[in-house]
Amino acid sequence: SPENENVFMEIGLLIGMGKPCIYIVNESKLRYKDIKKLPFDISDQIVIKYDSKDKLLNELKREVPIFIMKVQLISGYEKALRENVKERFKRLSPRAKEALKKFVSLGNIELSRFEVAEMVDILLKKPEESVIMSELERIKFVNLRYSESPGRGSLALYSIEEAYRPILQELLFSD
């Protein structure tokens, strides 16, 4: 179709939701003769360009099976990932689940070991930061990295594993 802001919005929603799609472009109606000049990047997507019905049908016959395989692979991976995270989540202690709930609710941030200790102390009323964070690290829900801080030396920073965030949000916050 010709460039249409509504279609651009729908494509943005699909991209944001991580949903694969096939882009079908009628070259005769395209203002930008070069797909690379579109106001968004689809270079890593399946794009079918056509200028006749026959060309469209041939391209669909060639590309749709590839697209279906891609969707099946993504769906299988997402299902396996979800099951894996659920199994690991079941093994967490109640205190680790409470700390994880707080961590997930904070969004995409890194916390220093001191900030985590304060959060866990306040949350659990017990100084068990190292045990709880070790449990969350071991199960790979939280990442630990070290950063050099001027005047403070090496700083331990924790962050949630972003690939697991949506699944953990569902497990922690849905009742």
JSON list of C-alpha atoms in Angstrom, two decimals:
[
{"chain": "A", "resi": 1, "resn": "SER", "atom": "CA", "xyz": [0.00, 0.00, 0.00]},
{"chain": "A", "resi": 2, "resn": "PRO", "atom": "CA", "xyz": [1.13, 3.60, -0.26]},
{"chain": "A", "resi": 3, "resn": "GLU", "atom": "CA", "xyz": [2.88, 5.04, 2.79]},
{"chain": "A", "resi": 4, "resn": "ASN", "atom": "CA", "xyz": [0.22, 5.13, 5.45]},
{"chain": "A", "resi": 5, "resn": "GLU", "atom": "CA", "xyz": [0.83, 6.44, 8.96]},
{"chain": "A", "resi": 6, "resn": "ASN", "atom": "CA", "xyz": [-1.69, 3.95, 10.39]},
{"chain": "A", "resi": 7, "resn": "VAL", "atom": "CA", "xyz": [0.24, 1.06, 8.86]},
{"chain": "A", "resi": 8, "resn": "PHE", "atom": "CA", "xyz": [3.47, 2.51, 10.26]},
{"chain": "A", "resi": 9, "resn": "MET", "atom": "CA", "xyz": [1.83, 2.61, 13.71]},
{"chain": "A", "resi": 10, "resn": "GLU", "atom": "CA", "xyz": [0.67, -1.01, 13.38]},
{"chain": "A", "resi": 11, "resn": "ILE", "atom": "CA", "xyz": [4.15, -2.10, 12.31]},
{"chain": "A", "resi": 12, "resn": "GLY", "atom": "CA", "xyz": [5.60, -0.30, 15.35]},
{"chain": "A", "resi": 13, "resn": "LEU", "atom": "CA", "xyz": [3.18, -2.15, 17.62]},
{"chain": "A", "resi": 14, "resn": "LEU", "atom": "CA", "xyz": [4.13, -5.49, 16.08]},
{"chain": "A", "resi": 15, "resn": "ILE", "atom": "CA", "xyz": [7.82, -4.74, 16.45]},
{"chain": "A", "resi": 16, "resn": "GLY", "atom": "CA", "xyz": [7.30, -3.60, 20.05]},
{"chain": "A", "resi": 17, "resn": "MET", "atom": "CA", "xyz": [5.43, -6.80, 20.87]},
{"chain": "A", "resi": 18, "resn": "GLY", "atom": "CA", "xyz": [8.13, -8.89, 19.23]},
{"chain": "A", "resi": 19, "resn": "LYS", "atom": "CA", "xyz": [5.70, -10.30, 16.66]},
{"chain": "A", "resi": 20, "resn": "PRO", "atom": "CA", "xyz": [7.12, -11.31, 13.30]},
{"chain": "A", "resi": 21, "resn": "CYS", "atom": "CA", "xyz": [5.36, -10.19, 10.14]},
{"chain": "A", "resi": 22, "resn": "ILE", "atom": "CA", "xyz": [5.81, -10.18, 6.38]},
{"chain": "A", "resi": 23, "resn": "TYR", "atom": "CA", "xyz": [6.04, -6.78, 4.71]},
{"chain": "A", "resi": 24, "resn": "ILE", "atom": "CA", "xyz": [4.29, -6.67, 1.34]},
{"chain": "A", "resi": 25, "resn": "VAL", "atom": "CA", "xyz": [5.20, -3.64, -0.72]},
{"chain": "A", "resi": 26, "resn": "ASN", "atom": "CA", "xyz": [3.55, -2.65, -3.99]},
{"chain": "A", "resi": 27, "resn": "GLU", "atom": "CA", "xyz": [6.44, -0.91, -5.71]},
{"chain": "A", "resi": 28, "resn": "SER", "atom": "CA", "xyz": [4.18, 1.04, -8.08]},
{"chain": "A", "resi": 29, "resn": "LYS", "atom": "CA", "xyz": [2.45, 2.76, -5.13]},
{"chain": "A", "resi": 30, "resn": "LEU", "atom": "CA", "xyz": [5.55, 3.34, -3.05]},
{"chain": "A", "resi": 31, "resn": "ARG", "atom": "CA", "xyz": [6.67, 6.96, -2.73]},
{"chain": "A", "resi": 32, "resn": "TYR", "atom": "CA", "xyz": [10.15, 5.79, -1.71]},
{"chain": "A", "resi": 33, "resn": "LYS", "atom": "CA", "xyz": [11.47, 3.69, -4.58]},
{"chain": "A", "resi": 34, "resn": "ASP", "atom": "CA", "xyz": [14.15, 2.31, -2.28]},
{"chain": "A", "resi": 35, "resn": "ILE", "atom": "CA", "xyz": [12.87, 0.35, 0.73]},
{"chain": "A", "resi": 36, "resn": "LYS", "atom": "CA", "xyz": [15.91, 1.55, 2.70]},
{"chain": "A", "resi": 37, "resn": "LYS", "atom": "CA", "xyz": [14.47, 5.08, 2.63]},
{"chain": "A", "resi": 38, "resn": "LEU", "atom": "CA", "xyz": [11.35, 4.13, 4.57]},
{"chain": "A", "resi": 39, "resn": "PRO", "atom": "CA", "xyz": [11.04, 5.99, 7.90]},
{"chain": "A", "resi": 40, "resn": "PHE", "atom": "CA", "xyz": [11.87, 2.79, 9.82]},
{"chain": "A", "resi": 41, "resn": "ASP", "atom": "CA", "xyz": [14.32, -0.08, 9.41]},
{"chain": "A", "resi": 42, "resn": "ILE", "atom": "CA", "xyz": [12.98, -3.39, 8.11]},
{"chain": "A", "resi": 43, "resn": "SER", "atom": "CA", "xyz": [16.25, -4.63, 6.64]},
{"chain": "A", "resi": 44, "resn": "ASP", "atom": "CA", "xyz": [16.22, -7.72, 8.88]},
{"chain": "A", "resi": 45, "resn": "GLN", "atom": "CA", "xyz": [12.62, -8.63, 8.01]},
{"chain": "A", "resi": 46, "resn": "ILE", "atom": "CA", "xyz": [10.96, -10.58, 5.22]},
{"chain": "A", "resi": 47, "resn": "VAL", "atom": "CA", "xyz": [9.95, -8.02, 2.57]},
{"chain": "A", "resi": 48, "resn": "ILE", "atom": "CA", "xyz": [8.01, -8.97, -0.54]},
{"chain": "A", "resi": 49, "resn": "LYS", "atom": "CA", "xyz": [8.21, -6.35, -3.27]},
{"chain": "A", "resi": 50, "resn": "TYR", "atom": "CA", "xyz": [5.89, -6.73, -6.21]},
{"chain": "A", "resi": 51, "resn": "ASP", "atom": "CA", "xyz": [4.58, -4.83, -9.18]},
{"chain": "A", "resi": 52, "resn": "SER", "atom": "CA", "xyz": [2.19, -7.45, -10.57]},
{"chain": "A", "resi": 53, "resn": "LYS", "atom": "CA", "xyz": [-0.20, -10.07, -9.26]},
{"chain": "A", "resi": 54, "resn": "ASP", "atom": "CA", "xyz": [1.94, -12.90, -10.66]},
{"chain": "A", "resi": 55, "resn": "LYS", "atom": "CA", "xyz": [5.08, -11.61, -8.99]},
{"chain": "A", "resi": 56, "resn": "LEU", "atom": "CA", "xyz": [3.21, -11.25, -5.68]},
{"chain": "A", "resi": 57, "resn": "LEU", "atom": "CA", "xyz": [1.91, -14.83, -5.85]},
{"chain": "A", "resi": 58, "resn": "ASN", "atom": "CA", "xyz": [5.34, -16.24, -6.71]},
{"chain": "A", "resi": 59, "resn": "GLU", "atom": "CA", "xyz": [7.00, -14.30, -3.87]},
{"chain": "A", "resi": 60, "resn": "LEU", "atom": "CA", "xyz": [4.30, -15.40, -1.38]},
{"chain": "A", "resi": 61, "resn": "LYS", "atom": "CA", "xyz": [4.79, -19.05, -2.39]},
{"chain": "A", "resi": 62, "resn": "ARG", "atom": "CA", "xyz": [8.52, -18.66, -1.78]},
{"chain": "A", "resi": 63, "resn": "GLU", "atom": "CA", "xyz": [8.48, -16.56, 1.43]},
{"chain": "A", "resi": 64, "resn": "VAL", "atom": "CA", "xyz": [5.45, -17.77, 3.42]},
{"chain": "A", "resi": 65, "resn": "PRO", "atom": "CA", "xyz": [6.90, -21.22, 4.23]},
{"chain": "A", "resi": 66, "resn": "ILE", "atom": "CA", "xyz": [10.07, -19.52, 5.53]},
{"chain": "A", "resi": 67, "resn": "PHE", "atom": "CA", "xyz": [7.95, -17.13, 7.59]},
{"chain": "A", "resi": 68, "resn": "ILE", "atom": "CA", "xyz": [5.88, -19.97, 9.07]},
{"chain": "A", "resi": 69, "resn": "MET", "atom": "CA", "xyz": [9.08, -21.81, 10.05]},
{"chain": "A", "resi": 70, "resn": "LYS", "atom": "CA", "xyz": [10.39, -18.62, 11.69]},
{"chain": "A", "resi": 71, "resn": "VAL", "atom": "CA", "xyz": [7.17, -18.21, 13.71]},
{"chain": "A", "resi": 72, "resn": "GLN", "atom": "CA", "xyz": [7.24, -21.86, 14.78]},
{"chain": "A", "resi": 73, "resn": "LEU", "atom": "CA", "xyz": [10.87, -21.55, 15.93]},
{"chain": "A", "resi": 74, "resn": "ILE", "atom": "CA", "xyz": [10.13, -18.37, 17.89]},
{"chain": "A", "resi": 75, "resn": "SER", "atom": "CA", "xyz": [7.00, -19.89, 19.46]},
{"chain": "A", "resi": 76, "resn": "GLY", "atom": "CA", "xyz": [8.85, -23.06, 20.45]},
{"chain": "A", "resi": 77, "resn": "TYR", "atom": "CA", "xyz": [11.69, -21.07, 21.98]},
{"chain": "A", "resi": 78, "resn": "GLU", "atom": "CA", "xyz": [9.32, -18.80, 23.92]},
{"chain": "A", "resi": 79, "resn": "LYS", "atom": "CA", "xyz": [7.39, -21.80, 25.27]},
{"chain": "A", "resi": 80, "resn": "ALA", "atom": "CA", "xyz": [10.56, -23.59, 26.35]},
{"chain": "A", "resi": 81, "resn": "LEU", "atom": "CA", "xyz": [11.93, -20.40, 27.95]},
{"chain": "A", "resi": 82, "resn": "ARG", "atom": "CA", "xyz": [8.69, -19.81, 29.85]},
{"chain": "A", "resi": 83, "resn": "GLU", "atom": "CA", "xyz": [8.65, -23.39, 31.19]},
{"chain": "A", "resi": 84, "resn": "ASN", "atom": "CA", "xyz": [12.32, -23.17, 32.18]},
{"chain": "A", "resi": 85, "resn": "VAL", "atom": "CA", "xyz": [11.79, -19.90, 34.07]},
{"chain": "A", "resi": 86, "resn": "LYS", "atom": "CA", "xyz": [8.69, -21.29, 35.83]},
{"chain": "A", "resi": 87, "resn": "GLU", "atom": "CA", "xyz": [10.62, -24.36, 37.00]},
{"chain": "A", "resi": 88, "resn": "ARG", "atom": "CA", "xyz": [13.48, -22.28, 38.36]},
{"chain": "A", "resi": 89, "resn": "PHE", "atom": "CA", "xyz": [11.04, -19.84, 39.99]},
{"chain": "A", "resi": 90, "resn": "LYS", "atom": "CA", "xyz": [9.36, -22.70, 41.88]},
{"chain": "A", "resi": 91, "resn": "ARG", "atom": "CA", "xyz": [12.71, -23.53, 43.52]},
{"chain": "A", "resi": 92, "resn": "LEU", "atom": "CA", "xyz": [13.19, -20.04, 44.98]},
{"chain": "A", "resi": 93, "resn": "SER", "atom": "CA", "xyz": [12.74, -19.47, 48.69]},
{"chain": "A", "resi": 94, "resn": "PRO", "atom": "CA", "xyz": [9.82, -17.23, 49.74]},
{"chain": "A", "resi": 95, "resn": "ARG", "atom": "CA", "xyz": [12.32, -14.51, 50.77]},
{"chain": "A", "resi": 96, "resn": "ALA", "atom": "CA", "xyz": [14.08, -14.63, 47.42]},
{"chain": "A", "resi": 97, "resn": "LYS", "atom": "CA", "xyz": [10.70, -14.35, 45.67]},
{"chain": "A", "resi": 98, "resn": "GLU", "atom": "CA", "xyz": [9.89, -11.23, 47.71]},
{"chain": "A", "resi": 99, "resn": "ALA", "atom": "CA", "xyz": [13.25, -9.65, 46.91]},
{"chain": "A", "resi": 100, "resn": "LEU", "atom": "CA", "xyz": [12.82, -10.57, 43.24]},
{"chain": "A", "resi": 101, "resn": "LYS", "atom": "CA", "xyz": [9.36, -8.98, 43.24]},
{"chain": "A", "resi": 102, "resn": "LYS", "atom": "CA", "xyz": [10.84, -5.73, 44.47]},
{"chain": "A", "resi": 103, "resn": "PHE", "atom": "CA", "xyz": [13.71, -5.95, 41.98]},
{"chain": "A", "resi": 104, "resn": "VAL", "atom": "CA", "xyz": [11.39, -6.60, 39.01]},
{"chain": "A", "resi": 105, "resn": "SER", "atom": "CA", "xyz": [9.05, -3.76, 40.01]},
{"chain": "A", "resi": 106, "resn": "LEU", "atom": "CA", "xyz": [11.93, -1.24, 39.97]},
{"chain": "A", "resi": 107, "resn": "GLY", "atom": "CA", "xyz": [12.32, -1.46, 36.20]},
{"chain": "A", "resi": 108, "resn": "ASN", "atom": "CA", "xyz": [15.48, -1.63, 34.15]},
{"chain": "A", "resi": 109, "resn": "ILE", "atom": "CA", "xyz": [18.10, -0.37, 36.61]},
{"chain": "A", "resi": 110, "resn": "GLU", "atom": "CA", "xyz": [21.30, -1.52, 38.24]},
{"chain": "A", "resi": 111, "resn": "LEU", "atom": "CA", "xyz": [21.60, -1.50, 42.01]},
{"chain": "A", "resi": 112, "resn": "SER", "atom": "CA", "xyz": [24.79, -1.52, 44.03]},
{"chain": "A", "resi": 113, "resn": "ARG", "atom": "CA", "xyz": [25.33, -4.21, 46.65]},
{"chain": "A", "resi": 114, "resn": "PHE", "atom": "CA", "xyz": [24.64, -1.55, 49.32]},
{"chain": "A", "resi": 115, "resn": "GLU", "atom": "CA", "xyz": [21.33, -0.55, 47.68]},
{"chain": "A", "resi": 116, "resn": "VAL", "atom": "CA", "xyz": [20.31, -4.20, 47.41]},
{"chain": "A", "resi": 117, "resn": "ALA", "atom": "CA", "xyz": [21.22, -4.76, 51.07]},
{"chain": "A", "resi": 118, "resn": "GLU", "atom": "CA", "xyz": [19.05, -1.78, 52.07]},
{"chain": "A", "resi": 119, "resn": "MET", "atom": "CA", "xyz": [16.17, -3.00, 49.87]},
{"chain": "A", "resi": 120, "resn": "VAL", "atom": "CA", "xyz": [16.33, -6.54, 51.26]},
{"chain": "A", "resi": 121, "resn": "ASP", "atom": "CA", "xyz": [16.69, -5.29, 54.85]},
{"chain": "A", "resi": 122, "resn": "ILE", "atom": "CA", "xyz": [13.68, -3.03, 54.51]},
{"chain": "A", "resi": 123, "resn": "LEU", "atom": "CA", "xyz": [11.69, -5.65, 52.64]},
{"chain": "A", "resi": 124, "resn": "LEU", "atom": "CA", "xyz": [12.48, -8.65, 54.81]},
{"chain": "A", "resi": 125, "resn": "LYS", "atom": "CA", "xyz": [13.48, -7.00, 58.09]},
{"chain": "A", "resi": 126, "resn": "LYS", "atom": "CA", "xyz": [16.55, -9.27, 58.16]},
{"chain": "A", "resi": 127, "resn": "PRO", "atom": "CA", "xyz": [20.11, -8.74, 56.92]},
{"chain": "A", "resi": 128, "resn": "GLU", "atom": "CA", "xyz": [20.22, -11.63, 54.43]},
{"chain": "A", "resi": 129, "resn": "GLU", "atom": "CA", "xyz": [21.27, -9.80, 51.26]},
{"chain": "A", "resi": 130, "resn": "SER", "atom": "CA", "xyz": [24.18, -12.04, 50.35]},
{"chain": "A", "resi": 131, "resn": "VAL", "atom": "CA", "xyz": [22.22, -15.28, 50.76]},
{"chain": "A", "resi": 132, "resn": "ILE", "atom": "CA", "xyz": [19.21, -14.02, 48.80]},
{"chain": "A", "resi": 133, "resn": "MET", "atom": "CA", "xyz": [21.24, -12.41, 46.02]},
{"chain": "A", "resi": 134, "resn": "SER", "atom": "CA", "xyz": [23.39, -15.52, 45.72]},
{"chain": "A", "resi": 135, "resn": "GLU", "atom": "CA", "xyz": [20.21, -17.55, 45.28]},
{"chain": "A", "resi": 136, "resn": "LEU", "atom": "CA", "xyz": [18.93, -15.17, 42.57]},
{"chain": "A", "resi": 137, "resn": "GLU", "atom": "CA", "xyz": [22.35, -15.15, 40.85]},
{"chain": "A", "resi": 138, "resn": "ARG", "atom": "CA", "xyz": [22.68, -18.93, 40.96]},
{"chain": "A", "resi": 139, "resn": "ILE", "atom": "CA", "xyz": [19.30, -19.37, 39.32]},
{"chain": "A", "resi": 140, "resn": "LYS", "atom": "CA", "xyz": [20.29, -16.68, 36.73]},
{"chain": "A", "resi": 141, "resn": "PHE", "atom": "CA", "xyz": [17.39, -14.27, 37.37]},
{"chain": "A", "resi": 142, "resn": "VAL", "atom": "CA", "xyz": [19.80, -11.54, 38.47]},
{"chain": "A", "resi": 143, "resn": "ASN", "atom": "CA", "xyz": [23.14, -10.59, 36.92]},
{"chain": "A", "resi": 144, "resn": "LEU", "atom": "CA", "xyz": [26.13, -9.37, 38.88]},
{"chain": "A", "resi": 145, "resn": "ARG", "atom": "CA", "xyz": [28.83, -7.25, 37.30]},
{"chain": "A", "resi": 146, "resn": "TYR", "atom": "CA", "xyz": [31.64, -5.22, 38.76]},
{"chain": "A", "resi": 147, "resn": "SER", "atom": "CA", "xyz": [32.37, -1.63, 37.85]},
{"chain": "A", "resi": 148, "resn": "GLU", "atom": "CA", "xyz": [35.20, 0.64, 38.90]},
{"chain": "A", "resi": 149, "resn": "SER", "atom": "CA", "xyz": [33.96, 3.65, 40.83]},
{"chain": "A", "resi": 150, "resn": "PRO", "atom": "CA", "xyz": [36.27, 6.67, 41.36]},
{"chain": "A", "resi": 151, "resn": "GLY", "atom": "CA", "xyz": [37.25, 6.85, 45.01]},
{"chain": "A", "resi": 152, "resn": "ARG", "atom": "CA", "xyz": [35.20, 3.76, 45.92]},
{"chain": "A", "resi": 153, "resn": "GLY", "atom": "CA", "xyz": [37.09, 1.01, 44.11]},
{"chain": "A", "resi": 154, "resn": "SER", "atom": "CA", "xyz": [35.22, -1.93, 42.64]},
{"chain": "A", "resi": 155, "resn": "LEU", "atom": "CA", "xyz": [31.46, -1.66, 42.84]},
{"chain": "A", "resi": 156, "resn": "ALA", "atom": "CA", "xyz": [29.17, -4.71, 42.60]},
{"chain": "A", "resi": 157, "resn": "LEU", "atom": "CA", "xyz": [26.09, -3.98, 40.47]},
{"chain": "A", "resi": 158, "resn": "TYR", "atom": "CA", "xyz": [23.02, -6.20, 40.21]},
{"chain": "A", "resi": 159, "resn": "SER", "atom": "CA", "xyz": [20.47, -6.11, 37.41]},
{"chain": "A", "resi": 160, "resn": "ILE", "atom": "CA", "xyz": [17.49, -8.27, 36.49]},
{"chain": "A", "resi": 161, "resn": "GLU", "atom": "CA", "xyz": [17.90, -10.58, 33.49]},
{"chain": "A", "resi": 162, "resn": "GLU", "atom": "CA", "xyz": [15.75, -8.68, 30.98]},
{"chain": "A", "resi": 163, "resn": "ALA", "atom": "CA", "xyz": [14.85, -11.75, 28.91]},
{"chain": "A", "resi": 164, "resn": "TYR", "atom": "CA", "xyz": [13.03, -13.11, 31.96]},
{"chain": "A", "resi": 165, "resn": "ARG", "atom": "CA", "xyz": [11.32, -9.88, 33.11]},
{"chain": "A", "resi": 166, "resn": "PRO", "atom": "CA", "xyz": [7.91, -10.41, 31.37]},
{"chain": "A", "resi": 167, "resn": "ILE", "atom": "CA", "xyz": [7.68, -13.99, 32.60]},
{"chain": "A", "resi": 168, "resn": "LEU", "atom": "CA", "xyz": [8.74, -13.03, 36.14]},
{"chain": "A", "resi": 169, "resn": "GLN", "atom": "CA", "xyz": [6.23, -10.16, 36.16]},
{"chain": "A", "resi": 170, "resn": "GLU", "atom": "CA", "xyz": [3.50, -12.61, 35.27]},
{"chain": "A", "resi": 171, "resn": "LEU", "atom": "CA", "xyz": [4.60, -15.09, 37.95]},
{"chain": "A", "resi": 172, "resn": "LEU", "atom": "CA", "xyz": [5.09, -12.45, 40.65]},
{"chain": "A", "resi": 173, "resn": "PHE", "atom": "CA", "xyz": [2.21, -10.06, 40.07]},
{"chain": "A", "resi": 174, "resn": "SER", "atom": "CA", "xyz": [-0.72, -12.02, 38.63]},
{"chain": "A", "resi": 175, "resn": "ASP", "atom": "CA", "xyz": [-3.23, -13.39, 41.08]}
]
